[in-house]
Short mmCIF file of C-alpha atoms in Angstrom, two decimals:
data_model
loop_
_atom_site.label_atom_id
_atom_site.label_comp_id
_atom_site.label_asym_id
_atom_site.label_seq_id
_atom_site.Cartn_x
_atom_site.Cartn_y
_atom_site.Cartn_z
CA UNK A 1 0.00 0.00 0.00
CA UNK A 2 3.12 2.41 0.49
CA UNK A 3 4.58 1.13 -2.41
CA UNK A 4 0.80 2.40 -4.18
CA UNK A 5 1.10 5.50 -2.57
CA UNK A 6 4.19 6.70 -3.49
CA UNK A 7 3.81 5.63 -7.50
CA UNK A 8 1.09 8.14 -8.46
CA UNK A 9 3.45 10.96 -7.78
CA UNK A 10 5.91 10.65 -10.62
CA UNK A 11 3.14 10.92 -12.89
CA UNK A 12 2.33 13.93 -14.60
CA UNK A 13 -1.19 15.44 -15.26
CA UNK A 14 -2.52 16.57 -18.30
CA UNK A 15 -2.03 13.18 -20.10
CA UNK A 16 -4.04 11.32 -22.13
CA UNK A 17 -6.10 8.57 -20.91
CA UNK A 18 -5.87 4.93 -22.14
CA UNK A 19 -8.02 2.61 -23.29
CA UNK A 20 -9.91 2.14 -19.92
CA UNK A 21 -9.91 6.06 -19.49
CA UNK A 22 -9.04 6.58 -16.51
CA UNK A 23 -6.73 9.38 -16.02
CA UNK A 24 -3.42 9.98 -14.06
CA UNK A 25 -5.59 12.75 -12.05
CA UNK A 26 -8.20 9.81 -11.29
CA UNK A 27 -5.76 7.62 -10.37
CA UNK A 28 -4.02 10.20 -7.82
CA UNK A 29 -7.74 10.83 -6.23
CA UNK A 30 -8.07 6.92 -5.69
CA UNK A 31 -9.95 6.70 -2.12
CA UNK A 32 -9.36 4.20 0.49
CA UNK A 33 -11.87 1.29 -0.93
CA UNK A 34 -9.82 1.95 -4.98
CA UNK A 35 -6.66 1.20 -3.04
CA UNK A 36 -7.26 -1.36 -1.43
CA UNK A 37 -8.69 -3.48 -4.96
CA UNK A 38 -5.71 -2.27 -6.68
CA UNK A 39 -3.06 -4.35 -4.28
CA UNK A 40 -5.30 -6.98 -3.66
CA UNK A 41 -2.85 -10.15 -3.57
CA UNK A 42 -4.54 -13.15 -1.98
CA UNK A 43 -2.05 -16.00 -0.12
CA UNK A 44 -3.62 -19.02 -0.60
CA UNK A 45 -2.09 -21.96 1.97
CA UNK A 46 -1.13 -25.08 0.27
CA UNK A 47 -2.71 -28.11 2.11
CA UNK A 48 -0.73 -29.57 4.83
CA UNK A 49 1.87 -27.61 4.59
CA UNK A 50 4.51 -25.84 7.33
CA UNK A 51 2.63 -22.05 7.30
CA UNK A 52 4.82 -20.10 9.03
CA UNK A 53 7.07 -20.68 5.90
CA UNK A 54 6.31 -18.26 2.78
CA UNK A 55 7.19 -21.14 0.60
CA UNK A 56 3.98 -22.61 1.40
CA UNK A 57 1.76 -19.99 -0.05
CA UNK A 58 0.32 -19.45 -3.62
CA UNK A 59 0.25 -16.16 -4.19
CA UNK A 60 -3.05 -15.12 -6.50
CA UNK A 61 -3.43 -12.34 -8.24
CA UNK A 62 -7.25 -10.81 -9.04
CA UNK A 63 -5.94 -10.13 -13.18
CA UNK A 64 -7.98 -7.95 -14.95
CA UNK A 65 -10.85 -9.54 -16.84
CA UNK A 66 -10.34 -7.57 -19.95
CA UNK A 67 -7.08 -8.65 -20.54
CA UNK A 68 -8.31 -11.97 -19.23
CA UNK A 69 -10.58 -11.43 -22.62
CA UNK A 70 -8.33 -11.07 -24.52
CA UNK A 71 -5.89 -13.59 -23.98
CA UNK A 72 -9.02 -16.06 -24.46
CA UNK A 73 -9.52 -14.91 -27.67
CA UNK A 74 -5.77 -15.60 -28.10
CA UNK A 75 -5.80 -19.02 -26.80
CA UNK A 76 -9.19 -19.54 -28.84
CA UNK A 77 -7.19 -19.44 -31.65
CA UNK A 78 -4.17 -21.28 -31.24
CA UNK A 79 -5.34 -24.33 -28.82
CA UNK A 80 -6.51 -26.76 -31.42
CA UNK A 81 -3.31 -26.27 -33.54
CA UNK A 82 -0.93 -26.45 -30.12
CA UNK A 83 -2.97 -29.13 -28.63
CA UNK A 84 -1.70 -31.28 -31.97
CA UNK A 85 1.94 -30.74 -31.44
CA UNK A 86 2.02 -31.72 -27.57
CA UNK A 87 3.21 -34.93 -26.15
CA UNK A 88 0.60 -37.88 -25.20
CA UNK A 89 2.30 -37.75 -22.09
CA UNK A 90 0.98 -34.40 -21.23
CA UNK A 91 -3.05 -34.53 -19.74
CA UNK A 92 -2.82 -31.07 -18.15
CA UNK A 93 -5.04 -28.51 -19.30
CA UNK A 94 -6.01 -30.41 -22.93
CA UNK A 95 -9.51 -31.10 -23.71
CA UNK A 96 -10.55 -34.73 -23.26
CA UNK A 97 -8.13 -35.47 -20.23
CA UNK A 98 -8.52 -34.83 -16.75
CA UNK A 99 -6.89 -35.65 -13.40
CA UNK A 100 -9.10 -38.47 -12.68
CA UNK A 101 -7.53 -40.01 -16.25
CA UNK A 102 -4.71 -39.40 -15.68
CA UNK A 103 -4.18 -41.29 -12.23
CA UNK A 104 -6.24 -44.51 -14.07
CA UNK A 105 -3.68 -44.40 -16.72
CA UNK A 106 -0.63 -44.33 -13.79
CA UNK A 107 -2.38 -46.80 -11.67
CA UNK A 108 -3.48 -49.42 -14.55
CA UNK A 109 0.33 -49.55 -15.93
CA UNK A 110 1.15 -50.03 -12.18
CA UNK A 111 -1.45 -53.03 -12.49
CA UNK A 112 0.03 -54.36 -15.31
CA UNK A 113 3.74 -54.45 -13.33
CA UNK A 114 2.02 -56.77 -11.00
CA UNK A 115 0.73 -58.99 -13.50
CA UNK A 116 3.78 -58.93 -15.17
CA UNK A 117 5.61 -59.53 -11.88
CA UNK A 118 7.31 -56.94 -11.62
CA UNK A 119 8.50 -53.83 -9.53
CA UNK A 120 7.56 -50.36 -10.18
CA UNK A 121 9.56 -47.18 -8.98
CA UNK A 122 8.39 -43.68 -9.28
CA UNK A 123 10.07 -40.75 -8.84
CA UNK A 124 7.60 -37.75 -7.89
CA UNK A 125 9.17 -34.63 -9.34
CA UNK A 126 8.86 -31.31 -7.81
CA UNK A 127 9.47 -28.14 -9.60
CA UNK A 128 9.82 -24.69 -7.46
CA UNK A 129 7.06 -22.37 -8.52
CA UNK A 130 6.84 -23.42 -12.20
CA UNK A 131 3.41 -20.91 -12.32
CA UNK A 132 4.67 -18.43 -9.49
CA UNK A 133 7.44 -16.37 -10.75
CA UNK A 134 6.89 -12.55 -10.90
CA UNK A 135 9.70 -11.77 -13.71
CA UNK A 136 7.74 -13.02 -16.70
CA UNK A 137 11.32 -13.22 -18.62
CA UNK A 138 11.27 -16.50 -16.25
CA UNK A 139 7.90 -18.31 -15.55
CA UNK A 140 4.38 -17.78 -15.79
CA UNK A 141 1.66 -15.02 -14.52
CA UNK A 142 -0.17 -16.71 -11.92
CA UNK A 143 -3.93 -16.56 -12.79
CA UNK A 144 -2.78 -16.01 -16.66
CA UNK A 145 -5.26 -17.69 -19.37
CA UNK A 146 -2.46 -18.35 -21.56
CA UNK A 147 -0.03 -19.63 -19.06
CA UNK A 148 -0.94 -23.21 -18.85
CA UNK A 149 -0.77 -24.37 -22.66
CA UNK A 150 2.42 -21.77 -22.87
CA UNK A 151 3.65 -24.09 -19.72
CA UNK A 152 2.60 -27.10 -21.86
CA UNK A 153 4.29 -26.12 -25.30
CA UNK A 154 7.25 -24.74 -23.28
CA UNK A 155 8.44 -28.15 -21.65
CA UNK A 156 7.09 -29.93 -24.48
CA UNK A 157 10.70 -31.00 -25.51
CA UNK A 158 11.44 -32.73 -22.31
CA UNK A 159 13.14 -36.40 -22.47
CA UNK A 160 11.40 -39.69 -22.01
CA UNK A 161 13.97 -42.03 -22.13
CA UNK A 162 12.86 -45.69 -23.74
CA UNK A 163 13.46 -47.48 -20.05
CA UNK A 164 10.94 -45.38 -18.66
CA UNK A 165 7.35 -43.92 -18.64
CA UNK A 166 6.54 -40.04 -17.81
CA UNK A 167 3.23 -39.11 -16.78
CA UNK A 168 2.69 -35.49 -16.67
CA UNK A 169 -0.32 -33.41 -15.74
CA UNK A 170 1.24 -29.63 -16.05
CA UNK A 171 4.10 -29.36 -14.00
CA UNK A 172 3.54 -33.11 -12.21
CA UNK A 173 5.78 -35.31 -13.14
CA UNK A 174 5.77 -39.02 -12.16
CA UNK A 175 8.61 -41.15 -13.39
CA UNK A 176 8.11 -44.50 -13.99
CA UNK A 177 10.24 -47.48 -14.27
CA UNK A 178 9.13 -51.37 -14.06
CA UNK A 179 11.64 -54.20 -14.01
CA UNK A 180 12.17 -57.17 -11.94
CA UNK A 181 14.52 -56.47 -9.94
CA UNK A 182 14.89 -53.19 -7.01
CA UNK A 183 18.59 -52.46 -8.60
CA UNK A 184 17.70 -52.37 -12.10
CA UNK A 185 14.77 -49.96 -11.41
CA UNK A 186 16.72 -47.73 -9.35
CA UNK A 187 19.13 -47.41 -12.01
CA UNK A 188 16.48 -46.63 -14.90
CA UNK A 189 15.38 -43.68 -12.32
CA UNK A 190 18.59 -42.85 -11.77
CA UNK A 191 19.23 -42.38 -15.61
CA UNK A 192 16.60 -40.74 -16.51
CA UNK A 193 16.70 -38.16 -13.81
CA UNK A 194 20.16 -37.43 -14.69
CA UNK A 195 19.14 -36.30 -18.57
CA UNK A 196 16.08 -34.30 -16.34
CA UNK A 197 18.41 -32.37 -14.91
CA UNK A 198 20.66 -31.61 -17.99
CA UNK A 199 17.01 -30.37 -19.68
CA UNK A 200 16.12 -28.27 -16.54
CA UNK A 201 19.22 -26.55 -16.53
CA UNK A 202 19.48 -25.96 -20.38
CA UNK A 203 15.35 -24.59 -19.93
CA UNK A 204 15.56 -22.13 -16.32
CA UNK A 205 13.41 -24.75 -14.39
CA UNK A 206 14.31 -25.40 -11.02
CA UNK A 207 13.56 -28.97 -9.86
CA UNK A 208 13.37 -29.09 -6.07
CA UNK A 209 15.03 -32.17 -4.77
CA UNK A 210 14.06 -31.63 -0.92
CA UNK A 211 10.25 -32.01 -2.20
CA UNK A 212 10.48 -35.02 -4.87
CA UNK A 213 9.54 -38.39 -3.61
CA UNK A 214 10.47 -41.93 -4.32
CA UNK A 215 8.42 -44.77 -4.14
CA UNK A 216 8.00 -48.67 -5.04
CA UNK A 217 4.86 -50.72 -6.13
CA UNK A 218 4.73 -54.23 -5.35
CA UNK A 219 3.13 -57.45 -4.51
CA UNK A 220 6.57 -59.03 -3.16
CA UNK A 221 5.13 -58.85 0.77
CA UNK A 222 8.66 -60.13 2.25
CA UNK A 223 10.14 -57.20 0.62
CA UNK A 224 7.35 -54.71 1.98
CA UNK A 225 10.48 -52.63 4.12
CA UNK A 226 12.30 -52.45 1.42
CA UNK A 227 13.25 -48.91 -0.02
CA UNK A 228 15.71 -47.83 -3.40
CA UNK A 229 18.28 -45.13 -2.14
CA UNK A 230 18.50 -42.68 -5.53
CA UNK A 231 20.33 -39.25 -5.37
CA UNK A 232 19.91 -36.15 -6.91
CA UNK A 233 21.58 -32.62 -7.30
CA UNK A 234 23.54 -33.83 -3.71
CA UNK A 235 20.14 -34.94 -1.95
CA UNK A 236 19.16 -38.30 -1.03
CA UNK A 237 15.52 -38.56 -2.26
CA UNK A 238 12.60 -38.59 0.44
CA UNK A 239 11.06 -42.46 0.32
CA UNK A 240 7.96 -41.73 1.69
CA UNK A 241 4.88 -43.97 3.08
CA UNK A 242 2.01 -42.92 1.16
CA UNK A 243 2.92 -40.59 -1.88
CA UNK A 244 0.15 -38.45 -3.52
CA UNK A 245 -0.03 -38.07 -7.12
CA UNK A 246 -2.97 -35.16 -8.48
CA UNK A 247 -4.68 -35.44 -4.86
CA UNK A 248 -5.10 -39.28 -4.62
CA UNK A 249 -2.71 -41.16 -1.74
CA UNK A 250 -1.47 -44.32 -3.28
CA UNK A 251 -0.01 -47.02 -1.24
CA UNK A 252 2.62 -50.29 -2.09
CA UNK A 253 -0.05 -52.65 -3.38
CA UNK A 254 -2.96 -49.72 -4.37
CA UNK A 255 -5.64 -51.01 -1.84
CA UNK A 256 -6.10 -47.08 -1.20
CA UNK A 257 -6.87 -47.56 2.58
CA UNK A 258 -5.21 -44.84 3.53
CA UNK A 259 -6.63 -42.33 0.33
CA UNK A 260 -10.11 -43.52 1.85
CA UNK A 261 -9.30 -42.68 4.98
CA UNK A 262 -7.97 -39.55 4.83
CA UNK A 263 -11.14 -38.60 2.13
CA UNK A 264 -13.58 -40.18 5.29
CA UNK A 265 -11.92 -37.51 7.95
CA UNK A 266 -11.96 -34.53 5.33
CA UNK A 267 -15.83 -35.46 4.47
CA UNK A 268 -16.52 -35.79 8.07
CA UNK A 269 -14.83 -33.02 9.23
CA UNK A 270 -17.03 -30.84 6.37
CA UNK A 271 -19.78 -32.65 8.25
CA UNK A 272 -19.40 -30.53 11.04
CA UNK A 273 -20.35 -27.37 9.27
CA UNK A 274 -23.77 -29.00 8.43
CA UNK A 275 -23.93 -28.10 12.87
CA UNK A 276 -23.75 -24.04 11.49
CA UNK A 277 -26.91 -24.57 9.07
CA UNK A 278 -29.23 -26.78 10.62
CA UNK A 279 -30.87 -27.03 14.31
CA UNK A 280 -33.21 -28.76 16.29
CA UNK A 281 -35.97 -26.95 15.34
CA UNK A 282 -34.41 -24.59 12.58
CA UNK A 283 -32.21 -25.00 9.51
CA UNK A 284 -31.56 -23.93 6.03
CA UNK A 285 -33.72 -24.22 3.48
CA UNK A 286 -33.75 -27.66 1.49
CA UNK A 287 -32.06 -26.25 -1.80
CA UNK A 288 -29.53 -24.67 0.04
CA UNK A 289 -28.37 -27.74 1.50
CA UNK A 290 -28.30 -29.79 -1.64
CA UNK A 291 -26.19 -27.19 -3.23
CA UNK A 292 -23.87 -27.31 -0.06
CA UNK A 293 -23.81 -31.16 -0.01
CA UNK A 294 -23.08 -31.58 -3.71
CA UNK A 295 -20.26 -28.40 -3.35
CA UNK A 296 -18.13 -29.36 -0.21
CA UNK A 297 -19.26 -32.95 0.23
CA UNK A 298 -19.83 -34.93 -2.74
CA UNK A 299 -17.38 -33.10 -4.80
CA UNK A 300 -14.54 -34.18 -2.18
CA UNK A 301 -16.29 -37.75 -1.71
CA UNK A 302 -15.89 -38.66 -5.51
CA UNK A 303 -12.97 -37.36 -6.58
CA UNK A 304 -10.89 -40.12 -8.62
CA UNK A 305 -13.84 -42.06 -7.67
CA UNK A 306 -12.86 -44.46 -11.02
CA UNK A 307 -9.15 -44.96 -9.76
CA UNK A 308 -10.39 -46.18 -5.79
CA UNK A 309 -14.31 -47.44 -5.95
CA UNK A 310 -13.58 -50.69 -6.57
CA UNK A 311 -11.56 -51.76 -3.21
CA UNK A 312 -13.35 -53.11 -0.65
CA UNK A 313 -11.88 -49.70 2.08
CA UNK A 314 -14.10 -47.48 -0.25
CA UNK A 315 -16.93 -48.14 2.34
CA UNK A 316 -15.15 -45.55 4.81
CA UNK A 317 -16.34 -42.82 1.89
CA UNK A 318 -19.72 -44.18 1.82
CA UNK A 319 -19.85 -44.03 5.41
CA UNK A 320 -18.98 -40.41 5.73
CA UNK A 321 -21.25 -39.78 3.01
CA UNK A 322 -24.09 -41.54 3.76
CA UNK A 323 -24.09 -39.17 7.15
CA UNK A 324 -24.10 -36.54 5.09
CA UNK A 325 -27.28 -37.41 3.16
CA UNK A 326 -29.12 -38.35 6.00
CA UNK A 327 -28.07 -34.55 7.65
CA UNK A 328 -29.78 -33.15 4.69
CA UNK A 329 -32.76 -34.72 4.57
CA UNK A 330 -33.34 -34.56 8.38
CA UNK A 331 -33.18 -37.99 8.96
CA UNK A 332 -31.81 -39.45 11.59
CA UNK A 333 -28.97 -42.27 11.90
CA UNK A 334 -31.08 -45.63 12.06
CA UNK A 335 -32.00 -44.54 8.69
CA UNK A 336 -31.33 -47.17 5.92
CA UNK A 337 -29.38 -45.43 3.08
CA UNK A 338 -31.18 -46.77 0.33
CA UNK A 339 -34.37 -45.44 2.05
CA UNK A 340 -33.23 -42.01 2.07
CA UNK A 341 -34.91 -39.76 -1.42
CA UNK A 342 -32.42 -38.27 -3.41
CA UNK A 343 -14.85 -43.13 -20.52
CA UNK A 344 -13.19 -45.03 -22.96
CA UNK A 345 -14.91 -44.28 -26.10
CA UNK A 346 -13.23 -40.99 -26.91
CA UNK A 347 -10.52 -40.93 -28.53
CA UNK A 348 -8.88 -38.34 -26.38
CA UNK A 349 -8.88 -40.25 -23.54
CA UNK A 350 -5.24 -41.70 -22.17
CA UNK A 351 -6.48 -45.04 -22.33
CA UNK A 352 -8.29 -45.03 -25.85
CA UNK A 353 -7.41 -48.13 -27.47
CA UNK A 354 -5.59 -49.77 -24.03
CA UNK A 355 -4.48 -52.88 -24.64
CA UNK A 356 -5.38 -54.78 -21.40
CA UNK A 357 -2.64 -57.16 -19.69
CA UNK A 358 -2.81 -61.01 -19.52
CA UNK A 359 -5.35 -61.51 -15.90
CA UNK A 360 -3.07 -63.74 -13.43
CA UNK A 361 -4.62 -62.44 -10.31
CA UNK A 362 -7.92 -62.84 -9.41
CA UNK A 363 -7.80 -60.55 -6.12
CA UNK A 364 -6.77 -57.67 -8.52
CA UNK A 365 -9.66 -55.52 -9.89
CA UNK A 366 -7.85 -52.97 -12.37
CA UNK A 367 -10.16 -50.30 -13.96
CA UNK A 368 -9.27 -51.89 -17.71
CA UNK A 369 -10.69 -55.18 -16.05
CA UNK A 370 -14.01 -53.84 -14.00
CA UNK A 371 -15.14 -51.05 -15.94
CA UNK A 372 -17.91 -51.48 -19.01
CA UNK A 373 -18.35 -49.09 -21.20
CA UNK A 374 -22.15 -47.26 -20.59
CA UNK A 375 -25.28 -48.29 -23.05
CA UNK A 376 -27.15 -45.05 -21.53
CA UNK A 377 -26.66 -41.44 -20.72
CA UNK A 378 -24.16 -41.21 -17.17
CA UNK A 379 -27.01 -40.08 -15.44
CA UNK A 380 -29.88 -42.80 -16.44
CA UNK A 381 -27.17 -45.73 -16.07
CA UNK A 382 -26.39 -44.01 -12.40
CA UNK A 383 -30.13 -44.26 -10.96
CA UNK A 384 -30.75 -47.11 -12.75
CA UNK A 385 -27.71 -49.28 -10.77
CA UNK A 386 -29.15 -47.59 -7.66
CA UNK A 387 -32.77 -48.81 -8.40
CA UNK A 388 -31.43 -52.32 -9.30
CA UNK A 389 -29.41 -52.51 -5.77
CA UNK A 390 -32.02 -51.29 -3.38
CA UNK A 391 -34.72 -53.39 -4.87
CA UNK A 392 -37.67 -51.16 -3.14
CA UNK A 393 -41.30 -51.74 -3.51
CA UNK A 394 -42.73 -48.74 -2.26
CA UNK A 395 -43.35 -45.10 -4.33
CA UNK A 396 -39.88 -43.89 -3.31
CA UNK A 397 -37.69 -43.80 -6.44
CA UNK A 398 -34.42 -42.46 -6.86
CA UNK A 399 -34.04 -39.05 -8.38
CA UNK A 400 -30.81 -36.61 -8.64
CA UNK A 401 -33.25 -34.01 -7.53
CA UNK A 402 -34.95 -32.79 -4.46
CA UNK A 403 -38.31 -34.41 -4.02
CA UNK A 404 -41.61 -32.66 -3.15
CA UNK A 405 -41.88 -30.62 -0.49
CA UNK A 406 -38.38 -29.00 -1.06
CA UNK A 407 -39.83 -25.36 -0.42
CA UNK A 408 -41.27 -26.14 2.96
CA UNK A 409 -39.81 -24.59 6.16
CA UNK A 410 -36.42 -27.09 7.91
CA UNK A 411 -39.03 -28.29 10.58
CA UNK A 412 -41.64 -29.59 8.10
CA UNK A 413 -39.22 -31.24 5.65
CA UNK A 414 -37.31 -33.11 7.93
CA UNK A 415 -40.29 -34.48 9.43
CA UNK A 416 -41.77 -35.32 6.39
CA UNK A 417 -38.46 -37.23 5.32
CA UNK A 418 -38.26 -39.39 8.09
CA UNK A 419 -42.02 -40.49 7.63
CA UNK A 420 -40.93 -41.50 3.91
CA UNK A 421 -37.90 -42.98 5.30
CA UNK A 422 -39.85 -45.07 8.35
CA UNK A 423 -38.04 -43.36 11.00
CA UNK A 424 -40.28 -40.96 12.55
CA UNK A 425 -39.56 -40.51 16.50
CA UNK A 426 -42.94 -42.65 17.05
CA UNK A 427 -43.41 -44.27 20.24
CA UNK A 428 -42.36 -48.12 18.56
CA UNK A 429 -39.16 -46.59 16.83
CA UNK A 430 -38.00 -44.96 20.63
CA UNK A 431 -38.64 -47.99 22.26
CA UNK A 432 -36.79 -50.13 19.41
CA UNK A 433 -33.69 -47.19 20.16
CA UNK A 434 -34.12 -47.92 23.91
CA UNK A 435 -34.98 -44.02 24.13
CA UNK A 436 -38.40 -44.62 25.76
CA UNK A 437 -39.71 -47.35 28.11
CA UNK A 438 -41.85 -50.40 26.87
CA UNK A 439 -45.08 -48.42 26.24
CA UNK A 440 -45.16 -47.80 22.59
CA UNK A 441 -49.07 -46.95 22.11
CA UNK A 442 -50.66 -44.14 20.22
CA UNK A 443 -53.22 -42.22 21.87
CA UNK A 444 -55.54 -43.97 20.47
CA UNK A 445 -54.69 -47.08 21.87
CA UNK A 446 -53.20 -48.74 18.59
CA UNK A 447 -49.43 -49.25 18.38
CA UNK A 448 -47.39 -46.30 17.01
CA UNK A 449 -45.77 -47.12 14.35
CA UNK A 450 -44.63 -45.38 11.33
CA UNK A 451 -48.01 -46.60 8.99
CA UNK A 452 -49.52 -45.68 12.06
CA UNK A 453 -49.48 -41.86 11.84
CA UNK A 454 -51.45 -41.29 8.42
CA UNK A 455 -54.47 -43.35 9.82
CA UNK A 456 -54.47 -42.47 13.18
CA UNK A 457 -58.18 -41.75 14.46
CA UNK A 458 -56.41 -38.52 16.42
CA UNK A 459 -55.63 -37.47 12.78
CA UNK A 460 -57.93 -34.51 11.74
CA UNK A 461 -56.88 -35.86 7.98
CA UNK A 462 -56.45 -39.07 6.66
CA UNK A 463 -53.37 -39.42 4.18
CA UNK A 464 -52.18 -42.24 2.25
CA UNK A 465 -47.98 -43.13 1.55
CA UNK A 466 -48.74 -41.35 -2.55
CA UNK A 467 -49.50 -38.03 0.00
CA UNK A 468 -46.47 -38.47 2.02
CA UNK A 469 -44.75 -38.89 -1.11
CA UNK A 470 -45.80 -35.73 -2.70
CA UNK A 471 -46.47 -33.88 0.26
CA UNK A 472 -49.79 -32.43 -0.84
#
C-alpha cells in the first residue's frame, strides 16, 4: 500500500487517458476502498503444509478480466493447432483429459507391473514455482489464461527415455520405471533423472530435490520394508509412506486404505459445518443444503472415484457420506441409506485403445478389467444401478433431484423425510432405540408405528404413503 502510494506521484497530469480512461488525475484521487482493490494479492495456503514458511503460499493475483478477454480470444485461436503438437504424455489442461484419467492411466500400468511380476519405482518430481514467478522473462503469470498451454508447449521437448514412462499433468511429473529387480529400477530412475536435470538446466526450471519423492509398487510382501536409495543434485531422495499423485494417496499394493481414509476424515470433518446450518428446530432451506452437499461434500467424496471405488476400504467414503445425506434430509442415523430420497470411447482419452494385460490375479480388480463401457446417458445408467441394488417396492424412487416438499420450512421437511424414510420418533421406533420405556401406544390405543401416523383416528386428515410422497 506504500509502495501504491508513493507511485502516483511521478506521474504527470494533463495526459491522455488509455483505453480504460481513466486518467493519471483519477488515479491520484483513488480513495481508500480503490486502493485497497488495486493491491489486492490473496495467499492461498497449500494443504498440509509448514505455514509459518512463505514457501507454502500461492500467491493469487485478481488479473484484470479484460485482458483476461483477450488472452481467451488468443488461446481460442491457437489451442486446437498447439494441442496437436504436444506430447501424449501431457493430460494437463487439454480437452478430453482430466486428473481423474490421468491417475487410471498411472495406476493401470502399475497393475500391469504386478501382473507382469514386476516392480515399479516412481520418482515424484517437484518443480519450485513453475506458475509463481513474478519476472515473466522467467515463468508464468499466476492466474494467466495463456499460461498453462504456454507451460505445456514450453516443456514440451522434455526427455522420455525408452526405459521409462513419464506421466505429466502440467508441471507433475511421475517417473516410472518397471523391471524385476529393485537395482535395475533404481538405475532406470537414476538415468533418466540425470538427462532431467541436464534439460532443466538448459530450460531455467528449477527442480526441487528436498520435495520429490520416491516410491516402489509391489506385490513381493517379504520385501514390503524395502526402499531404493537414488540421489539427486547432492540430496538423497525422500522415500515416503504414502505418496500423492494429483490429490489421490497411493499405497505399495494400491488397496487405497489410507486415500479412503484420509477422504472419510476430510468429508466428516465438512460434516461438522452441516452443525452451522441446521438445528433442532431450525435449519436452512432444502435447496440450500443440496447445493452445499453436492459443493463441499460430494465433490470431495468422488474425486478419482474411477481410480479407488472398486476396493473393498471405499466403504469408509460411503460411510462419511451416507451421514451426510441423512443430515440433509433430516433424517436421523437408524435410517437405511437406500431409504433415504435423493470413458473409454473418446478418442482423447489416455487409455483409448488400451491394450489390457494377460489376468493372473484374481484378487486384482484394475479399472481396464471392472469397468464397461455405458449403453445409456451417465445419469440414467447411475439411478438405474441404484434402483437395481435397493430393490424397493414402495413409491420412493431415486431421483438426482430434491423431491416434493423442497420449499417447505427445515421443521416440516425433515419431518416429512423421516415419515418417507420409516423413521419418525414414534413411540415403537424410541422404544426399538431404547430411548423410551416399553409403552409404545398411540393415543388412540393402537401401536405407534410409522403406517400408524397417516391413519391415526387422532388425525384430523387421513393421508395415504402417494401423500407423504408428494407432500400435498
Amino acid at each position: 500500500m506504500e509502495e501504491l502510494n508513493n507511485s502516483p506521484q511521478g506521474m504527470k497530469d494533463g495526459k491522455s487517458a488509455g483505453w480504460d480512461e481513466i486518467t493519471t488525475e483519477q488515479i491520484k484521487h483513488f480513495r481508500n476502498r480503490t486502493r485497497n482493490w488495486k493491491t489486492k494479492l490473496v495467499a492461498l495456503p497449500k494443504s498440509g503444509k509448514d505455514l509459518s514458511n512463505p514457501k507454502n503460499y500461492r500467491p493469487i493475483f485478481l488479473l484484470c478480466h479484460t485482458y483476461k478477454l483477450n488472452e481467451k480470444m488468443v488461446l481460442n485461436r491457437i489451442k486446437t493447432q498447439i494441442d496437436q503438437k504436444i506430447i501424449p504424455e501431457q493430460a494437463g489442461f487439454r480437452p478430453g483429459r482430466t486428473c481423474t484419467g490421468q491417475i487410471v492411466n498411472l495406476c493401470q500400468h502399475i497393475e500391469d507391473g504386478f501382473k507382469n511380476k514386476k516392480i515399479t519405482g516412481a520418482v515424484f518430481v517437484d518443480l519450485t514455482a513453475a506458475y509463481d514467478k513474478r519476472k515473466q522473462r522467467n515463468g508464468l503469470p499466476q492466474g494467466s489464461v495463456l499460461a498453462p498451454i504456454l507451460f505445456n508447449l514450453y516443456t514440451n521437448d522434455q526427455p522420455i527415455p525408452n526405459n521409462t514412462k513419464n506421466f505429466l499433468y502440467a508441471d507433475d511429473l511421475a517417473i516410472i520405471a518397471q523391471d524385476t529387480s529393485f537395482k535395475k529400477v533404481q538405475d532406470k530412475l537414476v538415468n533418466t533423472l540425470e538427462a532431467m536435470n541436464e534439460y532443466y538446466n538448459k530450460n531455467q526450471l528449477k527442480p526441487n530435490p528436498n520435495k520429490t519423492q520416491v516410491y516402489c509398487f509391489h506385490l513381493r510382501n517379504r520385501d514390503a520394508k524395502k526402499q531404493i536409495n537414488i540421489k539427486w543434485l547432492g540430496n538423497t531422495l525422500y522415500y515416503i509412506d504414502y505418496p500423492v499423485y494429483l490429490g489421490v494417496t497411493l499405497d505399495r499394493t494400491l488397496t487405497f486404505k489410507e486415500h479412503c481414509i484420509r477422504t472419510k476424515m476430510k468429508v466428516q470433518t465438512r460434516n461438522n459445518l452441516l452443525k452451522k446450518l441446521l438445528g433442532t428446530q431450525w435449519g436452512a432451506r432444502p435447496h440450500t443444503m443440496q447445493t452445499t452437499k453436492l459443493a463441499l461434500y460430494f465433490s470431495a467424496g468422488e474425486y478419482a472415484c474411477p481410480v479407488c471405488s472398486r476396493p473393498k476400504h471405499v466403504k469408509h467414503v460411503n460411510t462419511a457420506l451416507n451421514n451426510t445425506c441423512r443430515a440433509v434430509t433430516g433424517c436421523l442415523q437408524p435410517t437405511q441409506i437406500n431409504k433415504i430420497i435423493y470413458f473409454r470411447s473418446d478418442e482423447r482419452h489416455l487409455m483409448f485403445k488400451y491394450e489390457a494385460q494377460r489376468t493372473r490375479l484374481k484378487s486384482r480388480h484394475s479399472f481396464i478389467h471392472s469397468a464397461t463401457e455405458l449403453k445409456d446417458p451417465p445419469h440414467q445408467a447411475r439411478l438405474q444401478r441404484w434402483k437395481d441394488e435397493t430393490k424397493l417396492d414402495d413409491p420412493i424412487q431415486p431421483s438426482q433431484y430434491l423431491p416434493s416438499g423442497k420449499d417447505l420450512q427445515w421443521n416440516l421437511w425433515k419431518i416429512i423425510n423421516r415419515m418417507r424414510a420409516g423413521v419418525a420418533r414414534t413411540k415403537s421406533n424410541m422404544v426399538k432405540w431404547r430411548l423410551k420405556n416399553e409403552d409404545d401406544k398411540c393415543d388412540c390405543g393402537e401401536r405407534q408405528a410409522d403406517e400408524h401416523l397417516l391413519i391415526c383416528t387422532k388425525n384430523p386428515i387421513i393421508c395415504t404413503k402417494d401423500d407423504l410422497i408428494q407432500a400435498n
